[in-house]
């Protein structure tokens, strides 16, 4: 029998884990062999985290969770593509996760690269250009609001990523409408280790 958390309780669990991590009091739950054995047949993660690939943003560590706790999708600058949408729809539609956390962070290299491309008009080579193109709307919106710091752009990009996710996916927007899941936007401070709430969609 699977019992799903509400979006609010799922966020509380993530927040409490992050507070332990910030305080240097991580409890490293669900990381032993008995937990591993209990998960062989199936998984019931209580959240999906869609965040930047940055090596300092290790999802299970910063929220102090373990095996089977969170479904994780990460791309540089948390840019959305079809595979990301498919992964998120799987977590919501098939696994039934009650919370989608969008995780950006200060001093993000992908957002900084996009700001540089917009400032200079010079695009980076190869598929890095694809990342920059997907972050450009967030950078332009920030500039129009007279916010020119990379960290302001990160916050805007978390918000826009959340909105685009819901706009793009029927599976996700239906789940939000019925109250089965919600989206929370987070901006993580590399120095402090804290995930600050910057936006939300649905009932939390
Ligand atoms: Zn980043």
PDB file of C-alpha atoms and ligand atoms in Angstrom:
ATOM      1  CA  UNK A   1       0.000   0.000   0.000  1.00  0.00           C
ATOM      2  CA  UNK A   2       1.471   3.268  -1.101  1.00  0.00           C
ATOM      3  CA  UNK A   3       0.625   6.424   0.784  1.00  0.00           C
ATOM      4  CA  UNK A   4       1.460   9.627  -0.981  1.00  0.00           C
ATOM      5  CA  UNK A   5       2.442  12.762   0.877  1.00  0.00           C
ATOM      6  CA  UNK A   6       0.624  16.001   0.174  1.00  0.00           C
ATOM      7  CA  UNK A   7       2.665  18.637  -1.717  1.00  0.00           C
ATOM      8  CA  UNK A   8       2.966  20.629   1.531  1.00  0.00           C
ATOM      9  CA  UNK A   9       4.278  17.655   3.522  1.00  0.00           C
ATOM     10  CA  UNK A  10       6.689  16.715   0.745  1.00  0.00           C
ATOM     11  CA  UNK A  11       8.088  20.244   0.767  1.00  0.00           C
ATOM     12  CA  UNK A  12       8.350  20.156   4.554  1.00  0.00           C
ATOM     13  CA  UNK A  13      10.438  17.000   4.325  1.00  0.00           C
ATOM     14  CA  UNK A  14      12.756  18.587   1.752  1.00  0.00           C
ATOM     15  CA  UNK A  15      13.001  21.810   3.736  1.00  0.00           C
ATOM     16  CA  UNK A  16      13.832  20.030   6.985  1.00  0.00           C
ATOM     17  CA  UNK A  17      16.534  18.004   5.238  1.00  0.00           C
ATOM     18  CA  UNK A  18      18.000  21.175   3.780  1.00  0.00           C
ATOM     19  CA  UNK A  19      17.976  22.823   7.208  1.00  0.00           C
ATOM     20  CA  UNK A  20      19.935  19.890   8.644  1.00  0.00           C
ATOM     21  CA  UNK A  21      22.443  20.197   5.784  1.00  0.00           C
ATOM     22  CA  UNK A  22      22.812  23.971   6.289  1.00  0.00           C
ATOM     23  CA  UNK A  23      23.425  23.454  10.005  1.00  0.00           C
ATOM     24  CA  UNK A  24      26.012  20.731   9.382  1.00  0.00           C
ATOM     25  CA  UNK A  25      23.711  18.184  11.061  1.00  0.00           C
ATOM     26  CA  UNK A  26      22.846  15.878   8.141  1.00  0.00           C
ATOM     27  CA  UNK A  27      21.420  12.528   9.240  1.00  0.00           C
ATOM     28  CA  UNK A  28      22.129  10.680   5.934  1.00  0.00           C
ATOM     29  CA  UNK A  29      18.838   8.729   6.024  1.00  0.00           C
ATOM     30  CA  UNK A  30      17.956   5.722   3.844  1.00  0.00           C
ATOM     31  CA  UNK A  31      21.481   4.998   2.650  1.00  0.00           C
ATOM     32  CA  UNK A  32      22.084   1.523   4.116  1.00  0.00           C
ATOM     33  CA  UNK A  33      21.794  -2.006   2.671  1.00  0.00           C
ATOM     34  CA  UNK A  34      18.367  -2.671   4.197  1.00  0.00           C
ATOM     35  CA  UNK A  35      16.968   0.390   2.467  1.00  0.00           C
ATOM     36  CA  UNK A  36      18.590  -0.775  -0.764  1.00  0.00           C
ATOM     37  CA  UNK A  37      16.982  -4.226  -0.412  1.00  0.00           C
ATOM     38  CA  UNK A  38      13.563  -2.774   0.314  1.00  0.00           C
ATOM     39  CA  UNK A  39      13.576  -0.833  -2.955  1.00  0.00           C
ATOM     40  CA  UNK A  40      14.439  -3.613  -5.418  1.00  0.00           C
ATOM     41  CA  UNK A  41      10.855  -4.192  -6.557  1.00  0.00           C
ATOM     42  CA  UNK A  42       9.634  -0.612  -6.773  1.00  0.00           C
ATOM     43  CA  UNK A  43      10.134   3.031  -5.889  1.00  0.00           C
ATOM     44  CA  UNK A  44       7.896   5.683  -4.357  1.00  0.00           C
ATOM     45  CA  UNK A  45       9.914   8.913  -4.296  1.00  0.00           C
ATOM     46  CA  UNK A  46       8.194  11.808  -2.532  1.00  0.00           C
ATOM     47  CA  UNK A  47       9.499  14.511  -4.889  1.00  0.00           C
ATOM     48  CA  UNK A  48      11.112  15.112  -8.226  1.00  0.00           C
ATOM     49  CA  UNK A  49      13.968  17.591  -8.302  1.00  0.00           C
ATOM     50  CA  UNK A  50      14.719  19.259 -11.626  1.00  0.00           C
ATOM     51  CA  UNK A  51      17.902  21.231 -11.136  1.00  0.00           C
ATOM     52  CA  UNK A  52      21.124  22.504 -12.641  1.00  0.00           C
ATOM     53  CA  UNK A  53      23.862  19.912 -13.252  1.00  0.00           C
ATOM     54  CA  UNK A  54      26.407  21.967 -11.291  1.00  0.00           C
ATOM     55  CA  UNK A  55      28.622  19.632  -9.228  1.00  0.00           C
ATOM     56  CA  UNK A  56      27.955  21.683  -6.103  1.00  0.00           C
ATOM     57  CA  UNK A  57      24.200  21.112  -6.314  1.00  0.00           C
ATOM     58  CA  UNK A  58      24.150  17.369  -5.498  1.00  0.00           C
ATOM     59  CA  UNK A  59      20.448  16.865  -4.881  1.00  0.00           C
ATOM     60  CA  UNK A  60      20.396  14.041  -2.321  1.00  0.00           C
ATOM     61  CA  UNK A  61      23.177  15.649  -0.283  1.00  0.00           C
ATOM     62  CA  UNK A  62      21.748  19.168  -0.013  1.00  0.00           C
ATOM     63  CA  UNK A  63      18.294  17.892   0.997  1.00  0.00           C
ATOM     64  CA  UNK A  64      19.704  15.146   3.236  1.00  0.00           C
ATOM     65  CA  UNK A  65      17.737  12.265   1.672  1.00  0.00           C
ATOM     66  CA  UNK A  66      18.702   8.798   0.492  1.00  0.00           C
ATOM     67  CA  UNK A  67      17.857   5.917  -1.840  1.00  0.00           C
ATOM     68  CA  UNK A  68      14.334   5.954  -3.233  1.00  0.00           C
ATOM     69  CA  UNK A  69      13.510   9.373  -1.789  1.00  0.00           C
ATOM     70  CA  UNK A  70      13.745  11.726  -4.752  1.00  0.00           C
ATOM     71  CA  UNK A  71      13.593  11.340  -8.525  1.00  0.00           C
ATOM     72  CA  UNK A  72      16.259  13.621 -10.017  1.00  0.00           C
ATOM     73  CA  UNK A  73      16.549  15.288 -13.424  1.00  0.00           C
ATOM     74  CA  UNK A  74      19.409  17.701 -14.036  1.00  0.00           C
ATOM     75  CA  UNK A  75      20.654  19.678 -17.026  1.00  0.00           C
ATOM     76  CA  UNK A  76      23.038  22.657 -17.135  1.00  0.00           C
ATOM     77  CA  UNK A  77      21.000  25.753 -16.264  1.00  0.00           C
ATOM     78  CA  UNK A  78      17.973  23.431 -15.711  1.00  0.00           C
ATOM     79  CA  UNK A  79      16.917  23.908 -19.330  1.00  0.00           C
ATOM     80  CA  UNK A  80      13.852  22.006 -20.524  1.00  0.00           C
ATOM     81  CA  UNK A  81      13.847  19.702 -23.541  1.00  0.00           C
ATOM     82  CA  UNK A  82      11.630  16.779 -24.579  1.00  0.00           C
ATOM     83  CA  UNK A  83      13.604  14.214 -22.575  1.00  0.00           C
ATOM     84  CA  UNK A  84      13.315  16.412 -19.469  1.00  0.00           C
ATOM     85  CA  UNK A  85       9.555  16.754 -19.980  1.00  0.00           C
ATOM     86  CA  UNK A  86       9.245  12.993 -20.477  1.00  0.00           C
ATOM     87  CA  UNK A  87      11.216  12.305 -17.293  1.00  0.00           C
ATOM     88  CA  UNK A  88       9.128  14.761 -15.288  1.00  0.00           C
ATOM     89  CA  UNK A  89       5.870  13.390 -16.703  1.00  0.00           C
ATOM     90  CA  UNK A  90       7.009   9.882 -15.765  1.00  0.00           C
ATOM     91  CA  UNK A  91       7.685  10.952 -12.180  1.00  0.00           C
ATOM     92  CA  UNK A  92       4.310  12.688 -11.863  1.00  0.00           C
ATOM     93  CA  UNK A  93       2.097  10.484 -14.023  1.00  0.00           C
ATOM     94  CA  UNK A  94       3.526   7.030 -13.264  1.00  0.00           C
ATOM     95  CA  UNK A  95       5.329   7.361  -9.924  1.00  0.00           C
ATOM     96  CA  UNK A  96       2.801   9.872  -8.541  1.00  0.00           C
ATOM     97  CA  UNK A  97       5.263  12.290  -6.927  1.00  0.00           C
ATOM     98  CA  UNK A  98       3.436  15.034  -5.025  1.00  0.00           C
ATOM     99  CA  UNK A  99       6.072  17.741  -5.504  1.00  0.00           C
ATOM    100  CA  UNK A 100       8.151  19.126  -8.383  1.00  0.00           C
ATOM    101  CA  UNK A 101      11.097  21.214  -7.167  1.00  0.00           C
ATOM    102  CA  UNK A 102      12.835  23.461  -9.698  1.00  0.00           C
ATOM    103  CA  UNK A 103      16.356  24.092  -8.423  1.00  0.00           C
ATOM    104  CA  UNK A 104      18.553  26.948  -9.634  1.00  0.00           C
ATOM    105  CA  UNK A 105      21.536  28.398  -7.832  1.00  0.00           C
ATOM    106  CA  UNK A 106      23.521  31.596  -7.488  1.00  0.00           C
ATOM    107  CA  UNK A 107      26.535  32.213  -9.779  1.00  0.00           C
ATOM    108  CA  UNK A 108      25.155  29.656 -12.274  1.00  0.00           C
ATOM    109  CA  UNK A 109      27.649  29.184 -15.136  1.00  0.00           C
ATOM    110  CA  UNK A 110      24.948  28.540 -17.735  1.00  0.00           C
ATOM    111  CA  UNK A 111      23.067  31.720 -16.798  1.00  0.00           C
ATOM    112  CA  UNK A 112      26.346  33.690 -16.708  1.00  0.00           C
ATOM    113  CA  UNK A 113      27.212  32.384 -20.193  1.00  0.00           C
ATOM    114  CA  UNK A 114      23.783  33.473 -21.430  1.00  0.00           C
ATOM    115  CA  UNK A 115      24.201  36.932 -19.939  1.00  0.00           C
ATOM    116  CA  UNK A 116      27.597  37.192 -21.682  1.00  0.00           C
ATOM    117  CA  UNK A 117      26.076  36.088 -25.012  1.00  0.00           C
ATOM    118  CA  UNK A 118      23.288  38.676 -24.717  1.00  0.00           C
ATOM    119  CA  UNK A 119      25.764  41.407 -23.701  1.00  0.00           C
ATOM    120  CA  UNK A 120      28.246  40.723 -26.501  1.00  0.00           C
ATOM    121  CA  UNK A 121      26.066  39.169 -29.211  1.00  0.00           C
ATOM    122  CA  UNK A 122      28.549  36.307 -29.470  1.00  0.00           C
ATOM    123  CA  UNK A 123      27.080  32.831 -29.170  1.00  0.00           C
ATOM    124  CA  UNK A 124      29.043  29.894 -27.747  1.00  0.00           C
ATOM    125  CA  UNK A 125      29.881  26.964 -30.070  1.00  0.00           C
ATOM    126  CA  UNK A 126      28.207  23.585 -30.455  1.00  0.00           C
ATOM    127  CA  UNK A 127      25.327  22.506 -28.291  1.00  0.00           C
ATOM    128  CA  UNK A 128      26.269  24.941 -25.531  1.00  0.00           C
ATOM    129  CA  UNK A 129      24.487  27.386 -27.810  1.00  0.00           C
ATOM    130  CA  UNK A 130      21.327  25.348 -27.342  1.00  0.00           C
ATOM    131  CA  UNK A 131      21.516  25.868 -23.571  1.00  0.00           C
ATOM    132  CA  UNK A 132      22.083  29.595 -24.014  1.00  0.00           C
ATOM    133  CA  UNK A 133      19.144  29.944 -26.397  1.00  0.00           C
ATOM    134  CA  UNK A 134      16.838  28.276 -23.869  1.00  0.00           C
ATOM    135  CA  UNK A 135      17.970  30.574 -21.036  1.00  0.00           C
ATOM    136  CA  UNK A 136      17.908  33.791 -23.104  1.00  0.00           C
ATOM    137  CA  UNK A 137      14.189  34.614 -22.469  1.00  0.00           C
ATOM    138  CA  UNK A 138      14.837  34.652 -18.704  1.00  0.00           C
ATOM    139  CA  UNK A 139      17.877  36.928 -19.104  1.00  0.00           C
ATOM    140  CA  UNK A 140      15.952  39.320 -21.372  1.00  0.00           C
ATOM    141  CA  UNK A 141      13.025  39.520 -18.947  1.00  0.00           C
ATOM    142  CA  UNK A 142      15.408  40.345 -16.096  1.00  0.00           C
ATOM    143  CA  UNK A 143      17.070  43.082 -18.132  1.00  0.00           C
ATOM    144  CA  UNK A 144      13.688  44.595 -19.016  1.00  0.00           C
ATOM    145  CA  UNK A 145      13.000  44.751 -15.281  1.00  0.00           C
ATOM    146  CA  UNK A 146      16.318  46.540 -14.763  1.00  0.00           C
ATOM    147  CA  UNK A 147      17.791  43.548 -12.947  1.00  0.00           C
ATOM    148  CA  UNK A 148      21.285  43.026 -14.305  1.00  0.00           C
ATOM    149  CA  UNK A 149      22.859  40.710 -11.735  1.00  0.00           C
ATOM    150  CA  UNK A 150      23.331  37.047 -12.621  1.00  0.00           C
ATOM    151  CA  UNK A 151      21.609  36.015  -9.390  1.00  0.00           C
ATOM    152  CA  UNK A 152      18.481  38.024 -10.297  1.00  0.00           C
ATOM    153  CA  UNK A 153      18.494  36.261 -13.662  1.00  0.00           C
ATOM    154  CA  UNK A 154      18.752  32.891 -11.902  1.00  0.00           C
ATOM    155  CA  UNK A 155      15.590  33.677  -9.912  1.00  0.00           C
ATOM    156  CA  UNK A 156      13.769  34.760 -13.074  1.00  0.00           C
ATOM    157  CA  UNK A 157      14.937  31.607 -14.837  1.00  0.00           C
ATOM    158  CA  UNK A 158      13.603  29.389 -12.035  1.00  0.00           C
ATOM    159  CA  UNK A 159      10.217  31.129 -12.333  1.00  0.00           C
ATOM    160  CA  UNK A 160      10.118  30.858 -16.129  1.00  0.00           C
ATOM    161  CA  UNK A 161      11.228  27.222 -16.026  1.00  0.00           C
ATOM    162  CA  UNK A 162       8.355  26.439 -13.637  1.00  0.00           C
ATOM    163  CA  UNK A 163       5.831  28.214 -15.845  1.00  0.00           C
ATOM    164  CA  UNK A 164       7.050  26.616 -19.063  1.00  0.00           C
ATOM    165  CA  UNK A 165       6.908  23.196 -17.501  1.00  0.00           C
ATOM    166  CA  UNK A 166       3.260  23.630 -16.601  1.00  0.00           C
ATOM    167  CA  UNK A 167       2.435  25.242 -19.962  1.00  0.00           C
ATOM    168  CA  UNK A 168       4.146  22.455 -21.912  1.00  0.00           C
ATOM    169  CA  UNK A 169       2.846  19.384 -20.118  1.00  0.00           C
ATOM    170  CA  UNK A 170      -0.788  18.343 -19.902  1.00  0.00           C
ATOM    171  CA  UNK A 171       0.104  15.506 -17.513  1.00  0.00           C
ATOM    172  CA  UNK A 172       1.690  17.983 -15.100  1.00  0.00           C
ATOM    173  CA  UNK A 173      -0.912  20.752 -15.421  1.00  0.00           C
ATOM    174  CA  UNK A 174      -3.732  18.233 -14.811  1.00  0.00           C
ATOM    175  CA  UNK A 175      -1.965  16.882 -11.720  1.00  0.00           C
ATOM    176  CA  UNK A 176      -1.555  20.420 -10.363  1.00  0.00           C
ATOM    177  CA  UNK A 177      -5.170  21.283 -11.050  1.00  0.00           C
ATOM    178  CA  UNK A 178      -6.381  18.241  -9.127  1.00  0.00           C
ATOM    179  CA  UNK A 179      -4.053  19.057  -6.215  1.00  0.00           C
ATOM    180  CA  UNK A 180      -2.015  15.840  -6.621  1.00  0.00           C
ATOM    181  CA  UNK A 181       1.208  17.757  -7.159  1.00  0.00           C
ATOM    182  CA  UNK A 182       2.596  21.283  -6.998  1.00  0.00           C
ATOM    183  CA  UNK A 183       5.657  23.103  -8.297  1.00  0.00           C
ATOM    184  CA  UNK A 184       8.046  24.929  -6.011  1.00  0.00           C
ATOM    185  CA  UNK A 185      10.827  27.163  -7.373  1.00  0.00           C
ATOM    186  CA  UNK A 186      14.073  27.256  -5.384  1.00  0.00           C
ATOM    187  CA  UNK A 187      17.258  29.274  -5.609  1.00  0.00           C
ATOM    188  CA  UNK A 188      20.185  27.656  -3.820  1.00  0.00           C
ATOM    189  CA  UNK A 189      22.985  29.598  -2.173  1.00  0.00           C
ATOM    190  CA  UNK A 190      26.327  27.895  -2.839  1.00  0.00           C
ATOM    191  CA  UNK A 191      27.995  29.511   0.174  1.00  0.00           C
ATOM    192  CA  UNK A 192      25.221  28.967   2.688  1.00  0.00           C
ATOM    193  CA  UNK A 193      23.792  25.704   1.342  1.00  0.00           C
ATOM    194  CA  UNK A 194      20.241  26.974   1.693  1.00  0.00           C
ATOM    195  CA  UNK A 195      17.472  26.453  -0.880  1.00  0.00           C
ATOM    196  CA  UNK A 196      15.313  29.603  -0.809  1.00  0.00           C
ATOM    197  CA  UNK A 197      11.745  29.558  -2.146  1.00  0.00           C
ATOM    198  CA  UNK A 198      11.309  31.988  -5.056  1.00  0.00           C
ATOM    199  CA  UNK A 199       8.063  30.810  -6.658  1.00  0.00           C
ATOM    200  CA  UNK A 200       5.238  28.298  -6.481  1.00  0.00           C
ATOM    201  CA  UNK A 201       2.445  26.915  -8.650  1.00  0.00           C
ATOM    202  CA  UNK A 202      -0.484  24.969  -7.206  1.00  0.00           C
ATOM    203  CA  UNK A 203      -1.476  24.330  -3.606  1.00  0.00           C
ATOM    204  CA  UNK A 204       1.441  24.039  -1.238  1.00  0.00           C
TER     205      UNK A 204
HETATM  206 ZN1  LIG B   1      24.177  26.132 -12.800  1.00  0.00          ZN
END
